[in-house]
PDB file of C-alpha atoms in Angstrom:
ATOM      1  CA  MET A   1     181.046 -57.448  25.149  1.00  0.00           C
ATOM      2  CA  ASP A   2     183.919 -57.518  22.690  1.00  0.00           C
ATOM      3  CA  ARG A   3     186.159 -55.201  24.716  1.00  0.00           C
ATOM      4  CA  LEU A   4     185.498 -57.114  27.941  1.00  0.00           C
ATOM      5  CA  GLU A   5     186.217 -60.459  26.304  1.00  0.00           C
ATOM      6  CA  ARG A   6     189.404 -59.175  24.650  1.00  0.00           C
ATOM      7  CA  SER A   7     190.638 -57.575  27.893  1.00  0.00           C
ATOM      8  CA  LEU A   8     190.106 -60.808  29.827  1.00  0.00           C
ATOM      9  CA  LEU A   9     191.965 -62.899  27.265  1.00  0.00           C
ATOM     10  CA  GLU A  10     194.926 -60.516  27.661  1.00  0.00           C
ATOM     11  CA  ALA A  11     194.819 -60.513  31.492  1.00  0.00           C
ATOM     12  CA  PRO A  12     197.902 -61.754  33.337  1.00  0.00           C
ATOM     13  CA  ILE A  13     197.430 -64.537  35.913  1.00  0.00           C
ATOM     14  CA  ILE A  14     198.999 -64.591  39.374  1.00  0.00           C
ATOM     15  CA  GLU A  15     198.792 -67.273  42.056  1.00  0.00           C
ATOM     16  CA  LYS A  16     198.071 -66.501  45.706  1.00  0.00           C
ATOM     17  CA  ASP A  17     198.192 -69.534  47.992  1.00  0.00           C
ATOM     18  CA  GLY A  18     196.990 -71.896  45.270  1.00  0.00           C
ATOM     19  CA  TYR A  19     194.264 -69.506  44.039  1.00  0.00           C
ATOM     20  CA  HIS A  20     194.676 -68.518  40.371  1.00  0.00           C
ATOM     21  CA  TYR A  21     193.779 -64.870  40.086  1.00  0.00           C
ATOM     22  CA  PHE A  22     193.508 -62.833  36.898  1.00  0.00           C
ATOM     23  CA  VAL A  23     194.680 -59.218  37.056  1.00  0.00           C
ATOM     24  CA  HIS A  24     192.137 -57.038  35.253  1.00  0.00           C
ATOM     25  CA  PRO A  25     191.066 -53.368  35.156  1.00  0.00           C
ATOM     26  CA  VAL A  26     187.558 -54.231  36.386  1.00  0.00           C
ATOM     27  CA  SER A  27     188.672 -56.334  39.350  1.00  0.00           C
ATOM     28  CA  ASP A  28     191.998 -54.708  40.208  1.00  0.00           C
ATOM     29  CA  GLY A  29     192.290 -51.318  38.537  1.00  0.00           C
ATOM     30  CA  VAL A  30     195.425 -52.642  36.814  1.00  0.00           C
ATOM     31  CA  PRO A  31     196.058 -52.065  34.003  1.00  0.00           C
ATOM     32  CA  MET A  32     194.143 -48.808  33.768  1.00  0.00           C
ATOM     33  CA  LEU A  33     190.436 -48.977  33.019  1.00  0.00           C
ATOM     34  CA  GLU A  34     189.689 -47.478  29.622  1.00  0.00           C
ATOM     35  CA  PRO A  35     186.420 -45.512  29.356  1.00  0.00           C
ATOM     36  CA  GLU A  36     185.271 -47.587  26.376  1.00  0.00           C
ATOM     37  CA  LEU A  37     185.487 -50.790  28.430  1.00  0.00           C
ATOM     38  CA  LEU A  38     183.663 -49.241  31.388  1.00  0.00           C
ATOM     39  CA  ARG A  39     180.945 -47.905  29.073  1.00  0.00           C
ATOM     40  CA  GLU A  40     180.472 -51.342  27.484  1.00  0.00           C
ATOM     41  CA  ILE A  41     180.155 -52.926  30.934  1.00  0.00           C
ATOM     42  CA  VAL A  42     177.658 -50.341  32.194  1.00  0.00           C
ATOM     43  CA  ILE A  43     175.465 -50.744  29.114  1.00  0.00           C
ATOM     44  CA  GLY A  44     175.593 -54.524  29.597  1.00  0.00           C
ATOM     45  CA  ILE A  45     174.547 -54.212  33.247  1.00  0.00           C
ATOM     46  CA  ILE A  46     171.688 -51.829  32.456  1.00  0.00           C
ATOM     47  CA  ARG A  47     170.403 -54.193  29.768  1.00  0.00           C
ATOM     48  CA  LYS A  48     170.671 -57.287  31.973  1.00  0.00           C
ATOM     49  CA  ALA A  49     169.660 -56.046  35.440  1.00  0.00           C
ATOM     50  CA  GLU A  50     166.122 -55.845  36.782  1.00  0.00           C
ATOM     51  CA  LEU A  51     165.919 -52.090  37.467  1.00  0.00           C
ATOM     52  CA  GLU A  52     162.168 -51.631  37.832  1.00  0.00           C
ATOM     53  CA  ASP A  53     161.270 -50.350  41.301  1.00  0.00           C
ATOM     54  CA  VAL A  54     164.902 -50.424  42.503  1.00  0.00           C
ATOM     55  CA  ASP A  55     165.559 -47.822  45.233  1.00  0.00           C
ATOM     56  CA  LYS A  56     169.322 -48.248  45.648  1.00  0.00           C
ATOM     57  CA  ILE A  57     172.414 -49.866  44.233  1.00  0.00           C
ATOM     58  CA  VAL A  58     174.503 -51.738  46.821  1.00  0.00           C
ATOM     59  CA  THR A  59     178.138 -52.594  46.080  1.00  0.00           C
ATOM     60  CA  PRO A  60     181.140 -53.802  48.073  1.00  0.00           C
ATOM     61  CA  ALA A  61     184.255 -51.691  48.466  1.00  0.00           C
ATOM     62  CA  ALA A  62     186.502 -51.334  46.668  1.00  0.00           C
ATOM     63  CA  MET A  63     186.303 -52.723  43.151  1.00  0.00           C
ATOM     64  CA  GLY A  64     182.531 -52.534  42.801  1.00  0.00           C
ATOM     65  CA  ILE A  65     182.598 -48.772  43.319  1.00  0.00           C
ATOM     66  CA  HIS A  66     183.683 -47.620  39.865  1.00  0.00           C
ATOM     67  CA  ILE A  67     181.198 -49.864  38.061  1.00  0.00           C
ATOM     68  CA  SER A  68     178.338 -49.013  40.407  1.00  0.00           C
ATOM     69  CA  THR A  69     179.090 -45.280  40.266  1.00  0.00           C
ATOM     70  CA  ALA A  70     178.838 -45.364  36.487  1.00  0.00           C
ATOM     71  CA  VAL A  71     175.559 -47.328  36.655  1.00  0.00           C
ATOM     72  CA  SER A  72     174.246 -44.882  39.278  1.00  0.00           C
ATOM     73  CA  LEU A  73     175.034 -41.930  37.009  1.00  0.00           C
ATOM     74  CA  MET A  74     173.250 -43.573  34.072  1.00  0.00           C
ATOM     75  CA  THR A  75     170.152 -44.687  36.036  1.00  0.00           C
ATOM     76  CA  ASP A  76     169.839 -41.933  38.696  1.00  0.00           C
ATOM     77  CA  LEU A  77     169.788 -44.613  41.408  1.00  0.00           C
ATOM     78  CA  PRO A  78     171.567 -43.755  44.671  1.00  0.00           C
ATOM     79  CA  LEU A  79     174.619 -45.815  45.595  1.00  0.00           C
ATOM     80  CA  VAL A  80     175.409 -47.527  48.908  1.00  0.00           C
ATOM     81  CA  VAL A  81     178.964 -48.799  49.383  1.00  0.00           C
ATOM     82  CA  VAL A  82     179.494 -51.717  51.768  1.00  0.00           C
ATOM     83  CA  ARG A  83     182.650 -50.630  53.578  1.00  0.00           C
ATOM     84  CA  LYS A  84     185.489 -52.385  55.380  1.00  0.00           C
ATOM     85  CA  ARG A  85     185.481 -49.654  58.019  1.00  0.00           C
ATOM     86  CA  GLN A  86     183.028 -49.401  60.891  1.00  0.00           C
ATOM     87  CA  TYR A  87     181.535 -45.960  61.473  1.00  0.00           C
ATOM     88  CA  GLY A  88     179.155 -46.812  64.307  1.00  0.00           C
ATOM     89  CA  LEU A  89     176.247 -44.989  62.695  1.00  0.00           C
ATOM     90  CA  GLU A  90     172.702 -45.811  63.694  1.00  0.00           C
ATOM     91  CA  GLY A  91     171.418 -48.814  61.742  1.00  0.00           C
ATOM     92  CA  GLU A  92     174.888 -49.981  60.661  1.00  0.00           C
ATOM     93  CA  VAL A  93     174.960 -53.738  60.003  1.00  0.00           C
ATOM     94  CA  SER A  94     178.137 -55.841  60.240  1.00  0.00           C
ATOM     95  CA  LEU A  95     178.897 -58.846  58.052  1.00  0.00           C
ATOM     96  CA  ALA A  96     181.784 -61.295  57.700  1.00  0.00           C
ATOM     97  CA  GLN A  97     183.204 -61.545  54.185  1.00  0.00           C
ATOM     98  CA  GLN A  98     185.313 -64.555  53.188  1.00  0.00           C
ATOM     99  CA  THR A  99     186.760 -64.892  49.687  1.00  0.00           C
ATOM    100  CA  GLY A 100     189.263 -67.250  48.122  1.00  0.00           C
ATOM    101  CA  TYR A 101     192.119 -65.085  49.339  1.00  0.00           C
ATOM    102  CA  SER A 102     190.937 -62.930  52.289  1.00  0.00           C
ATOM    103  CA  GLU A 103     188.613 -62.508  55.260  1.00  0.00           C
ATOM    104  CA  ASN A 104     187.197 -59.139  56.385  1.00  0.00           C
ATOM    105  CA  GLN A 105     184.476 -57.518  58.408  1.00  0.00           C
ATOM    106  CA  MET A 106     182.299 -55.230  56.291  1.00  0.00           C
ATOM    107  CA  TYR A 107     179.585 -52.756  57.226  1.00  0.00           C
ATOM    108  CA  ILE A 108     176.358 -51.653  55.544  1.00  0.00           C
ATOM    109  CA  ASN A 109     174.801 -48.261  56.194  1.00  0.00           C
ATOM    110  CA  ASP A 110     171.757 -46.589  54.601  1.00  0.00           C
ATOM    111  CA  VAL A 111     169.829 -49.739  53.672  1.00  0.00           C
ATOM    112  CA  TYR A 112     166.569 -50.283  55.525  1.00  0.00           C
ATOM    113  CA  GLU A 113     163.712 -52.736  55.730  1.00  0.00           C
ATOM    114  CA  GLY A 114     161.609 -52.500  52.582  1.00  0.00           C
ATOM    115  CA  ASP A 115     164.318 -50.941  50.383  1.00  0.00           C
ATOM    116  CA  SER A 116     164.460 -52.528  46.924  1.00  0.00           C
ATOM    117  CA  VAL A 117     168.102 -53.022  46.007  1.00  0.00           C
ATOM    118  CA  LEU A 118     170.263 -54.007  43.071  1.00  0.00           C
ATOM    119  CA  VAL A 119     173.524 -55.597  44.219  1.00  0.00           C
ATOM    120  CA  LEU A 120     176.460 -55.046  41.844  1.00  0.00           C
ATOM    121  CA  ASP A 121     179.975 -56.481  42.045  1.00  0.00           C
ATOM    122  CA  ASP A 122     183.004 -56.828  39.810  1.00  0.00           C
ATOM    123  CA  VAL A 123     183.745 -60.572  40.043  1.00  0.00           C
ATOM    124  CA  LEU A 124     181.852 -63.609  41.286  1.00  0.00           C
ATOM    125  CA  SER A 125     184.366 -66.319  42.134  1.00  0.00           C
ATOM    126  CA  THR A 126     183.937 -68.050  45.489  1.00  0.00           C
ATOM    127  CA  GLY A 127     180.690 -66.191  46.172  1.00  0.00           C
ATOM    128  CA  GLY A 128     181.927 -65.196  49.625  1.00  0.00           C
ATOM    129  CA  THR A 129     181.405 -61.463  49.252  1.00  0.00           C
ATOM    130  CA  LEU A 130     178.015 -61.628  47.562  1.00  0.00           C
ATOM    131  CA  ASP A 131     176.801 -64.352  49.922  1.00  0.00           C
ATOM    132  CA  ALA A 132     177.686 -62.258  52.985  1.00  0.00           C
ATOM    133  CA  ILE A 133     176.162 -59.080  51.539  1.00  0.00           C
ATOM    134  CA  THR A 134     172.935 -60.739  50.418  1.00  0.00           C
ATOM    135  CA  ASP A 135     172.580 -62.484  53.801  1.00  0.00           C
ATOM    136  CA  ALA A 136     172.978 -59.119  55.554  1.00  0.00           C
ATOM    137  CA  LEU A 137     170.492 -57.423  53.208  1.00  0.00           C
ATOM    138  CA  GLU A 138     167.937 -60.163  53.843  1.00  0.00           C
ATOM    139  CA  HIS A 139     168.534 -59.793  57.598  1.00  0.00           C
ATOM    140  CA  ILE A 140     167.830 -56.058  57.258  1.00  0.00           C
ATOM    141  CA  GLY A 141     164.619 -56.854  55.377  1.00  0.00           C
ATOM    142  CA  ALA A 142     165.632 -55.329  52.055  1.00  0.00           C
ATOM    143  CA  ASP A 143     164.051 -56.623  48.851  1.00  0.00           C
ATOM    144  CA  LEU A 144     166.815 -58.070  46.639  1.00  0.00           C
ATOM    145  CA  ARG A 145     165.531 -57.124  43.200  1.00  0.00           C
ATOM    146  CA  ASP A 146     168.605 -58.400  41.358  1.00  0.00           C
ATOM    147  CA  ILE A 147     172.262 -59.364  41.755  1.00  0.00           C
ATOM    148  CA  VAL A 148     174.727 -58.703  38.926  1.00  0.00           C
ATOM    149  CA  ALA A 149     178.459 -59.379  38.704  1.00  0.00           C
ATOM    150  CA  VAL A 150     180.465 -58.335  35.664  1.00  0.00           C
ATOM    151  CA  ILE A 151     182.671 -61.442  35.539  1.00  0.00           C
ATOM    152  CA  LYS A 152     182.059 -64.951  36.864  1.00  0.00           C
ATOM    153  CA  LYS A 153     185.113 -67.136  37.449  1.00  0.00           C
ATOM    154  CA  VAL A 154     183.971 -70.758  37.217  1.00  0.00           C
ATOM    155  CA  GLY A 155     185.801 -73.904  38.178  1.00  0.00           C
ATOM    156  CA  GLY A 156     185.875 -73.585  41.953  1.00  0.00           C
ATOM    157  CA  GLU A 157     183.539 -73.691  44.909  1.00  0.00           C
ATOM    158  CA  ASN A 158     180.889 -70.949  44.745  1.00  0.00           C
ATOM    159  CA  LYS A 159     178.814 -70.408  47.913  1.00  0.00           C
ATOM    160  CA  LEU A 160     175.892 -68.941  45.963  1.00  0.00           C
ATOM    161  CA  GLU A 161     175.384 -72.071  43.842  1.00  0.00           C
ATOM    162  CA  ALA A 162     173.952 -73.859  46.891  1.00  0.00           C
ATOM    163  CA  SER A 163     171.548 -70.984  47.598  1.00  0.00           C
ATOM    164  CA  ASP A 164     168.366 -69.909  45.857  1.00  0.00           C
ATOM    165  CA  ARG A 165     169.971 -66.625  44.769  1.00  0.00           C
ATOM    166  CA  ASP A 166     170.490 -66.127  41.059  1.00  0.00           C
ATOM    167  CA  VAL A 167     173.392 -63.942  40.017  1.00  0.00           C
ATOM    168  CA  LYS A 168     173.434 -62.497  36.522  1.00  0.00           C
ATOM    169  CA  THR A 169     176.838 -62.068  34.920  1.00  0.00           C
ATOM    170  CA  LEU A 170     178.086 -60.417  31.743  1.00  0.00           C
ATOM    171  CA  ILE A 171     180.748 -63.019  30.983  1.00  0.00           C
ATOM    172  CA  ASN A 172     181.933 -66.324  32.512  1.00  0.00           C
ATOM    173  CA  VAL A 173     185.586 -67.335  32.489  1.00  0.00           C
ATOM    174  CA  ASP A 174     187.932 -69.942  33.887  1.00  0.00           C
ATOM    175  CA  VAL A 175     191.685 -69.981  34.371  1.00  0.00           C
ATOM    176  CA  VAL A 176     193.265 -72.995  32.670  1.00  0.00           C
ATOM    177  CA  ASP A 177     197.017 -73.590  32.433  1.00  0.00           C
ATOM    178  CA  GLY A 178     197.750 -69.987  33.403  1.00  0.00           C
ATOM    179  CA  GLU A 179     195.402 -68.378  30.885  1.00  0.00           C
ATOM    180  CA  VAL A 180     191.880 -66.967  30.960  1.00  0.00           C
ATOM    181  CA  VAL A 181     189.424 -69.081  28.958  1.00  0.00           C
ATOM    182  CA  ILE A 182     185.995 -67.715  27.989  1.00  0.00           C
ATOM    183  CA  VAL A 183     183.390 -70.250  29.163  1.00  0.00           C
ATOM    184  CA  ASP A 184     180.287 -68.227  28.206  1.00  0.00           C
ATOM    185  CA  SER A 185     180.615 -64.881  26.424  1.00  0.00           C
ATOM    186  CA  HIS A 186     177.006 -63.999  27.354  1.00  0.00           C
ATOM    187  CA  GLY A 187     177.276 -64.820  31.063  1.00  0.00           C
ATOM    188  CA  ASP A 188     174.362 -65.962  33.207  1.00  0.00           C
ATOM    189  CA  GLY A 189     170.811 -64.648  33.230  1.00  0.00           C
TER     190      GLY A 189
END
């Protein structure tokens, strides 16, 4: 994960309402995402994730899409995007997402009772997005085979820490004095 670590150490930090946010190609699409970095991340996910008997990859819009698309192409697993737009399709499930800097309604289509899913996301920070998605998937009756986030930002409240859900990560970081600090270069799991 040399490229990922290096790119995080170079990431600029911005503050939104007291929340220190790193600007990174994986989480923001800025600066541009180099193919070498994306390839390194995808290989890391494939090595770390439990893929046996997985039927579908589930990812939130928008910044999970590029990572999950690349994993889908490498594993031949179909991809379901949890969207911020309601379509009103049969079986659509609504969920409330709350992060450190926003609140949204999101909608899941094409996941059904008994589906075995891998949930992928770009960053685990407050746990709001992954908590809402995993709650909705459990409500549907899907089998959560694994949950993987590329980057975990430690140091704040994380809703998933109080749950029994384990999230694997590729790298764990914190923001200290306006800079990204690598807490664990191997992540969780």
